[in-house]
Coordinates of C-alpha atoms and ligand atoms in Angstrom, one line a residue:
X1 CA 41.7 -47.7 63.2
X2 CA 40.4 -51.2 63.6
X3 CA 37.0 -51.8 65.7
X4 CA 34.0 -53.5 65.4
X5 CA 32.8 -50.3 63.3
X6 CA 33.6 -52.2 59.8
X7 CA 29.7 -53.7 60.0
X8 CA 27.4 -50.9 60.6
X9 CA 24.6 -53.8 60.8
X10 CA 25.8 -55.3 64.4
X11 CA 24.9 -54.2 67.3
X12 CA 26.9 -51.9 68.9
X13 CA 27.8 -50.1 71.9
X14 CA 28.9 -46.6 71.2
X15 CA 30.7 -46.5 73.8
X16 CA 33.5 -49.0 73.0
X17 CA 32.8 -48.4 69.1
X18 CA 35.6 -46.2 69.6
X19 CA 38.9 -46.1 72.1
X20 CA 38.6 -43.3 74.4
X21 CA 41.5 -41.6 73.0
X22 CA 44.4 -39.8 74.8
X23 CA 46.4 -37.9 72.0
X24 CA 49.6 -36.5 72.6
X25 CA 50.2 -32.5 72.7
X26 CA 50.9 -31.6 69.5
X27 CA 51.3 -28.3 67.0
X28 CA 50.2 -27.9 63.2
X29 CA 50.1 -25.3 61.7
X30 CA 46.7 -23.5 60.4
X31 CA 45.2 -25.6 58.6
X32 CA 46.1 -28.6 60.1
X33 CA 46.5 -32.0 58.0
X34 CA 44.7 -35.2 58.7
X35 CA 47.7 -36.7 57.3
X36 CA 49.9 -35.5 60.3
X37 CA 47.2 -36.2 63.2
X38 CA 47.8 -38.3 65.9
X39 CA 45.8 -40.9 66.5
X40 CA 44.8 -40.8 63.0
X41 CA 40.9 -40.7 62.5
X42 CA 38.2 -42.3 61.5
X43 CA 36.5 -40.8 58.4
X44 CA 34.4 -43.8 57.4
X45 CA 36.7 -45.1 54.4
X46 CA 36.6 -48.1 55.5
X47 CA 33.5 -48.6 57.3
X48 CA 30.7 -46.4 56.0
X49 CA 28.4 -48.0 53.6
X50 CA 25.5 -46.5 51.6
X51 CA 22.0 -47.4 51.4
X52 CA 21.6 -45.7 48.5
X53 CA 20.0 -42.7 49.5
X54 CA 21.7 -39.8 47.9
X55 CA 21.4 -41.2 44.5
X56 CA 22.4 -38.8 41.1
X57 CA 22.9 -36.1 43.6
X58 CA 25.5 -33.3 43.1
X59 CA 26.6 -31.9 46.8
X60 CA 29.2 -28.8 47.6
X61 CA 30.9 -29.4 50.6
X62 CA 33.8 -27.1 51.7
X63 CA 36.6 -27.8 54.3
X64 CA 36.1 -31.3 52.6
X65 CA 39.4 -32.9 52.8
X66 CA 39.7 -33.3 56.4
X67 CA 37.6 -34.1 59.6
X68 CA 34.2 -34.0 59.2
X69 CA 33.7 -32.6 55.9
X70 CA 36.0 -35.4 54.3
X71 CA 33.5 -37.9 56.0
X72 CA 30.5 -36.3 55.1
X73 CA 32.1 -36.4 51.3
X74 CA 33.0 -40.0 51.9
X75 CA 29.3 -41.0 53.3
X76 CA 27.7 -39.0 50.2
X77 CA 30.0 -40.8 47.5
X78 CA 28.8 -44.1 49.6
X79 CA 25.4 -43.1 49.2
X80 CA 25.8 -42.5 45.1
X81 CA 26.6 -38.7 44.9
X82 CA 28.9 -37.0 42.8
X83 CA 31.1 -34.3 44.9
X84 CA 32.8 -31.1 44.5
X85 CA 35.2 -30.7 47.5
X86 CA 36.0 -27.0 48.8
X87 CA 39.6 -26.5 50.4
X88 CA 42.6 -24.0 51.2
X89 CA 45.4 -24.5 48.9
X90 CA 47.8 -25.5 51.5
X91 CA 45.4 -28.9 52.2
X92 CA 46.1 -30.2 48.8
X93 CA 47.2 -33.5 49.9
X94 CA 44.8 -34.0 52.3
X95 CA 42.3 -33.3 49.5
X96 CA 43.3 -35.8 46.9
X97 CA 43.2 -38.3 49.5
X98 CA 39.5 -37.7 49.6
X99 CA 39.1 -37.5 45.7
X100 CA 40.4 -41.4 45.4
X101 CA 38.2 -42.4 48.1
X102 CA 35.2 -40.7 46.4
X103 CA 36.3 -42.3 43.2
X104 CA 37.0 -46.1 44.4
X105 CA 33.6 -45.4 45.5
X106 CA 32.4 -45.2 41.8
X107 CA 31.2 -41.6 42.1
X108 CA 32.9 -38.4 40.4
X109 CA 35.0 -36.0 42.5
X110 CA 36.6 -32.4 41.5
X111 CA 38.5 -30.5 43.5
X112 CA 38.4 -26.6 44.2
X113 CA 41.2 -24.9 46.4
X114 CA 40.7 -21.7 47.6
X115 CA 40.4 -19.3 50.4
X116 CA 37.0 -18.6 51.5
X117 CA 37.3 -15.4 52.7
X118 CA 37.9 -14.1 49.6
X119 CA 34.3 -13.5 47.9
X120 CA 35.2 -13.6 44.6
X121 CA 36.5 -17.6 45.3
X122 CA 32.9 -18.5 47.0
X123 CA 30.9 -17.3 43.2
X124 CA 33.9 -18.8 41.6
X125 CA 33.9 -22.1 43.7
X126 CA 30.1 -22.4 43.0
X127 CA 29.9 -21.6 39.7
X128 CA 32.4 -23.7 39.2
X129 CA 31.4 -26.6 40.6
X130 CA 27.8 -26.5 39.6
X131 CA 29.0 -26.7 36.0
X132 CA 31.5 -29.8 36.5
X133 CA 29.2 -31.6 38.3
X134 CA 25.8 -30.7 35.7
X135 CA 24.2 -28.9 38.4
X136 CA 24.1 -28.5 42.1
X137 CA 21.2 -29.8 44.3
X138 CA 23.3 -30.2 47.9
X139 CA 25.6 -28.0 50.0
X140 CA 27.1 -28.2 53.0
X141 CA 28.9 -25.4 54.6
X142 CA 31.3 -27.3 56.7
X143 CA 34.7 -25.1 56.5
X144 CA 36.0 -23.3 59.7
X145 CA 38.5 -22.3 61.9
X146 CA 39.0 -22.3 65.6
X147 CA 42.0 -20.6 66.8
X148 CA 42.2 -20.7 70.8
X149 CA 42.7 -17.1 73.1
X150 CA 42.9 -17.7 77.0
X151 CA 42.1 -13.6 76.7
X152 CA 40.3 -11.2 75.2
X153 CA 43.1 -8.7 75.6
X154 CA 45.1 -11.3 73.4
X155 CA 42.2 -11.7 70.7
X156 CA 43.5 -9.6 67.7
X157 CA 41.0 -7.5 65.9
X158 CA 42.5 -9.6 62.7
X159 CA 41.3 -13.0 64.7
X160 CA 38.3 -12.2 65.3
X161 CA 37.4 -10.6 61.7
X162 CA 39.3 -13.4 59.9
X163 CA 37.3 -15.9 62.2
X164 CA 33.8 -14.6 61.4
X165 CA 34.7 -13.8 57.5
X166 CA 35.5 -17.7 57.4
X167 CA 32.8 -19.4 59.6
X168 CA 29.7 -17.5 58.7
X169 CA 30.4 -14.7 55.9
X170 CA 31.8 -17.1 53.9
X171 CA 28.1 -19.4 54.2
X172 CA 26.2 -16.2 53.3
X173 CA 28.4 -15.7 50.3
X174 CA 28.2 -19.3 49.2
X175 CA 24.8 -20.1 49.7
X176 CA 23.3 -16.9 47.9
X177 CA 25.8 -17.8 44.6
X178 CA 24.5 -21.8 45.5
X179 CA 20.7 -20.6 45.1
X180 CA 20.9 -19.6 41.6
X181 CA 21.4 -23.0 40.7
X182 CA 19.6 -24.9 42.9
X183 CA 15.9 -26.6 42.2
X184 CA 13.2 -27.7 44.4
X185 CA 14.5 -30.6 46.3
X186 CA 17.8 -29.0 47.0
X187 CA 18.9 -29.4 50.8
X188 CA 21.8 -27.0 52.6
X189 CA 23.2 -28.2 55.9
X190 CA 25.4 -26.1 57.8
X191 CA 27.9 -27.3 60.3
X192 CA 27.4 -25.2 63.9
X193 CA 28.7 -26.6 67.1
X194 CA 28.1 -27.2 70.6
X195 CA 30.1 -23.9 71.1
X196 CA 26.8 -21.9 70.0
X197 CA 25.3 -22.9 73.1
X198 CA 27.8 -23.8 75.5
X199 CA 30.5 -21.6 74.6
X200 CA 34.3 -21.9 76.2
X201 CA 35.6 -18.7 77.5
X202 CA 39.2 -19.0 75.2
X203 CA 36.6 -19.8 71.8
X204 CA 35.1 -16.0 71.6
X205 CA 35.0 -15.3 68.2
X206 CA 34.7 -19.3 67.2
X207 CA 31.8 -19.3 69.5
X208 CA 29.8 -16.4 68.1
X209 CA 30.0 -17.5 64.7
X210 CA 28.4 -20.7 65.7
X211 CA 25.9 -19.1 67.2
X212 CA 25.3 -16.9 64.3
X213 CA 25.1 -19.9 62.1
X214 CA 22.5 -21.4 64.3
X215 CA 20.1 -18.4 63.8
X216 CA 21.0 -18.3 60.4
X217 CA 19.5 -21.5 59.6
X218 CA 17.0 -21.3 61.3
X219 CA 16.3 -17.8 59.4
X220 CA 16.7 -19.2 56.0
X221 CA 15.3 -22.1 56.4
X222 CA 11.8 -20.1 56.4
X223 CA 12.8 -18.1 53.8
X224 CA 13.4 -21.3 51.1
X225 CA 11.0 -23.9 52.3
X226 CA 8.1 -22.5 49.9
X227 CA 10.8 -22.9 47.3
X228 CA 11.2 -26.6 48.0
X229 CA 14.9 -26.1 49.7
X230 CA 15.6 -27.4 53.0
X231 CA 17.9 -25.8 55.4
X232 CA 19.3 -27.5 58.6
X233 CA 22.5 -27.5 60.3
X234 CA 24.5 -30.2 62.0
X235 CA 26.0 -29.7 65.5
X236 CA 29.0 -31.8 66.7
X237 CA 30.5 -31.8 70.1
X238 CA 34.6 -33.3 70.6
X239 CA 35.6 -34.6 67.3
X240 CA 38.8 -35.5 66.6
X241 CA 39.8 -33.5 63.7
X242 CA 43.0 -31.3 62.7
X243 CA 41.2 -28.2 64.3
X244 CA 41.7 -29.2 67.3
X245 CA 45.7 -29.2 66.9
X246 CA 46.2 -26.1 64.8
X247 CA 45.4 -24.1 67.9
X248 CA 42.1 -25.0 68.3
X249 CA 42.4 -25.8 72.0
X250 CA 45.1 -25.4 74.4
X251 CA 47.8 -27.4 73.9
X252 CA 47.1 -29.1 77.4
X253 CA 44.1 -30.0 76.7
X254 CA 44.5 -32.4 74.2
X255 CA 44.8 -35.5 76.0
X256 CA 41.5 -34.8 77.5
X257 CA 39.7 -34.1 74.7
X258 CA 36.3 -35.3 74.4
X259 CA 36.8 -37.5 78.3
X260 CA 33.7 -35.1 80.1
X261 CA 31.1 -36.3 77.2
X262 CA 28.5 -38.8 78.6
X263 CA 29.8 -41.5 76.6
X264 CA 33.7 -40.7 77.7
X265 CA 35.3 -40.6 74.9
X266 CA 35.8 -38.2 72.0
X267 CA 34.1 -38.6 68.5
X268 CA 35.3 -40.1 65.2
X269 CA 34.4 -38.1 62.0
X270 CA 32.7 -40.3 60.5
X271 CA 29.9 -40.7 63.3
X272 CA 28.8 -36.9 62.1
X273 CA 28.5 -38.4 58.5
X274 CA 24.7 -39.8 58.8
X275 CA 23.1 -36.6 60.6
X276 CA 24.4 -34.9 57.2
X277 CA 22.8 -37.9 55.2
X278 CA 19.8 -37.8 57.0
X279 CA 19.6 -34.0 56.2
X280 CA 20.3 -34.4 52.8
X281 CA 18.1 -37.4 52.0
X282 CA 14.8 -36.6 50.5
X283 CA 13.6 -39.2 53.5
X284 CA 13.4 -36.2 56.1
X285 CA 11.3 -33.6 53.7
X286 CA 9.8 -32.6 56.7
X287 CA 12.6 -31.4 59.2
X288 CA 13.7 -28.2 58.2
X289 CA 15.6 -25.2 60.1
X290 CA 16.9 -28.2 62.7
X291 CA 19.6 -29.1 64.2
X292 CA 20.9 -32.4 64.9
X293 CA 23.3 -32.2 67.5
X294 CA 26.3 -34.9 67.3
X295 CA 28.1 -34.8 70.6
X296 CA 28.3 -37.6 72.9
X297 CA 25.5 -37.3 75.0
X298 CA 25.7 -33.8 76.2
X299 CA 22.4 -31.7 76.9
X300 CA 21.7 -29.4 74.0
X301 CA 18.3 -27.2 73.4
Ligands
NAD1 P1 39.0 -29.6 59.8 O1 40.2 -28.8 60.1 O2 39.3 -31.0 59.3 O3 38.1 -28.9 58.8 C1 37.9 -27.5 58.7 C2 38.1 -27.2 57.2 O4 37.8 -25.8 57.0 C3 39.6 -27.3 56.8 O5 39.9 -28.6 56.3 C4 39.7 -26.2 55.6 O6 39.6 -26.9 54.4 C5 38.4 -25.4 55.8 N1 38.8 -24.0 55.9 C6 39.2 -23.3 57.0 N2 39.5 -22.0 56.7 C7 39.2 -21.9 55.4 C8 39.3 -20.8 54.4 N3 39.7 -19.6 54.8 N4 38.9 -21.1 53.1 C9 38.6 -22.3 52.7 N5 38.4 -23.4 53.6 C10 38.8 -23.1 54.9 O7 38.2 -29.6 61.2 P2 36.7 -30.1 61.5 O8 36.7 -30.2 63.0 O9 36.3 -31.3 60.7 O10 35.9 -28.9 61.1 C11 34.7 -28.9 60.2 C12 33.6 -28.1 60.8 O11 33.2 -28.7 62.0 C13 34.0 -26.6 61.2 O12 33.0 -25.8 60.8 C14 34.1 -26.7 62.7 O13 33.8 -25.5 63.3 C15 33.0 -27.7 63.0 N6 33.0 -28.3 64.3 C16 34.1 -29.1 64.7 C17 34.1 -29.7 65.9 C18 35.2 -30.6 66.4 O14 35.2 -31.0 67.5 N7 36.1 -31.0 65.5 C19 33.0 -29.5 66.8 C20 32.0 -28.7 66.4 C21 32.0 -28.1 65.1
MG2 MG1 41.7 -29.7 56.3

């Protein structure tokens, strides 16, 4: 995507910063692939630059090689992190797409497939990870799925279990393995959504867990700030990512996606990337249990 976006310096009008997109209807399967997405996105490989502020720091982010999670890994590489990336198997190209990006940008990357519903993967995946990268002082909890139900009567008991085992049992599991290793300093920033406030009648289960993650942080967030850990979570509005065509929304949909936002237009990836590095950085030692909500101009608490 070319735009005046390649010199974060200028001035810039978010509204044109991007084309008000129309995609085309369009199926993947779950999970979708950035590779196959059309438009293709913006994750900030060729645009973000770093300041420096995440320096020698060693972040976990799952559901990191697509969407928002692959630009929040690019942004952190860009900002001198090392990065463990957290996938499902089945995203593997998608993944090592991220891992050269990380790398051209001169930082380290190692990459951990699995299923996060399965508990023994979240110990393993941190364990893991904090060992390959010589500790862990960031995590983000960014993996999740969406799948779309016009009707409750149509919401399988397996949905709405498998939705909630992903989207917030999974964080639980994660961060309580992620705290062993973690010293003062250590930040965690959770992806919510818009959905926890403003939920759509076909995203149930999707919505709940959003909600859930919300109170979550805001929970925890007490709980470790006497340690020196910050908690705070992240919530995006319309951002064009493979969720959205892995049955995320209705197929119909689509070509509206993100048009009823204040600034008429859907969102990139990549524009979620600095409310992660702003959460992350030691700069904002004094917001904790916030969130920063990433959406286009619509009213949030
Ligand atoms: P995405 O499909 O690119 O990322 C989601 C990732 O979650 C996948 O890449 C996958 O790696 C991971 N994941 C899903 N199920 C998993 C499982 N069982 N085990 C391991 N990993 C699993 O889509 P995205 O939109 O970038 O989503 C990232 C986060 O942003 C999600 O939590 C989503 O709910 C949230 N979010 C997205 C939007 C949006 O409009 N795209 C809006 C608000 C919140
Ligand atoms: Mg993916």
């Amino acid at each position: 995507m070319t735009n005046d976006s390649n010199d974060q310096l200028k001035l810039q009008n978010p509204v044109t910063r991007y084309p008000s997109i129309a995609p085309p209807e369009q199926d993947q399967p779950e999970p979708g692939l950035d590779k196959n997405l059309i438009p293709q996105s913006d994750r900030g490989e060729h645009s973000y630059q770093g300041t420096g502020r995440l320096v020698g720091r060693r972040a976990l982010i799952t559901g990191a090689d697509s969407g928002i999670g692959a630009a929040v890994a690019i942004a952190f590489a860009r900002e001198g992190a090392d990065i463990a990336l957290s996938y499902l198997p089945a995203e593997e190209q998608d993944a090592q797409e991220i891992k050269s990006i990380v790398e051209e940008s001169g930082q380290r990357a190692f990459l951990y497939p699995g299923d996060l519903t399965d508990a023994g993967y979240c110990e393993r995946l941190v364990d893991e990870a904090a060992e390959q990268l010589g500790g862990l002082d960031a995590l983000v909890n960014n993996a999740g799925r969406q799948i779309s139900v016009e009707d409750i009567a149509d919401l399988p008991d397996e949905q709405w279990v498998d939705t909630f085992n992903t989207n917030i049992h999974a964080i639980f599991r994660v961060t309580k393995a992620a705290l062993k290793h973690m010293p003062a300093g250590s930040t965690i920033v959770n992806t919510t959504s818009i959905q926890a406030y403003k939920p759509s009648a076909h995203l149930l289960d999707y919505a709940s867990t959003k909600a859930a993650i919300n109170n979550f942080t805001k929970g925890l967030a007490q709980m470790l700030a006497p340690r020196g850990i910050r908690v705070n979570a992240v919530a995006p509005g319309p951002i064009w990512t493979p969720l959205q065509v892995s049955d995320g929304q209705p197929k119909d949909a689509l070509p509206h996606f993100g048009k009823d936002t204040p600034l008429g237009r859907a969102g990139q990836p990549t524009e979620c990337a600095p409310a992660f590095v702003f959460l992350t950085s030691p700069e904002s030692s004094y917001v904790i249990g916030e969130t920063l909500n990433v959406n286009g101009g619509m009213p949030s608490p």
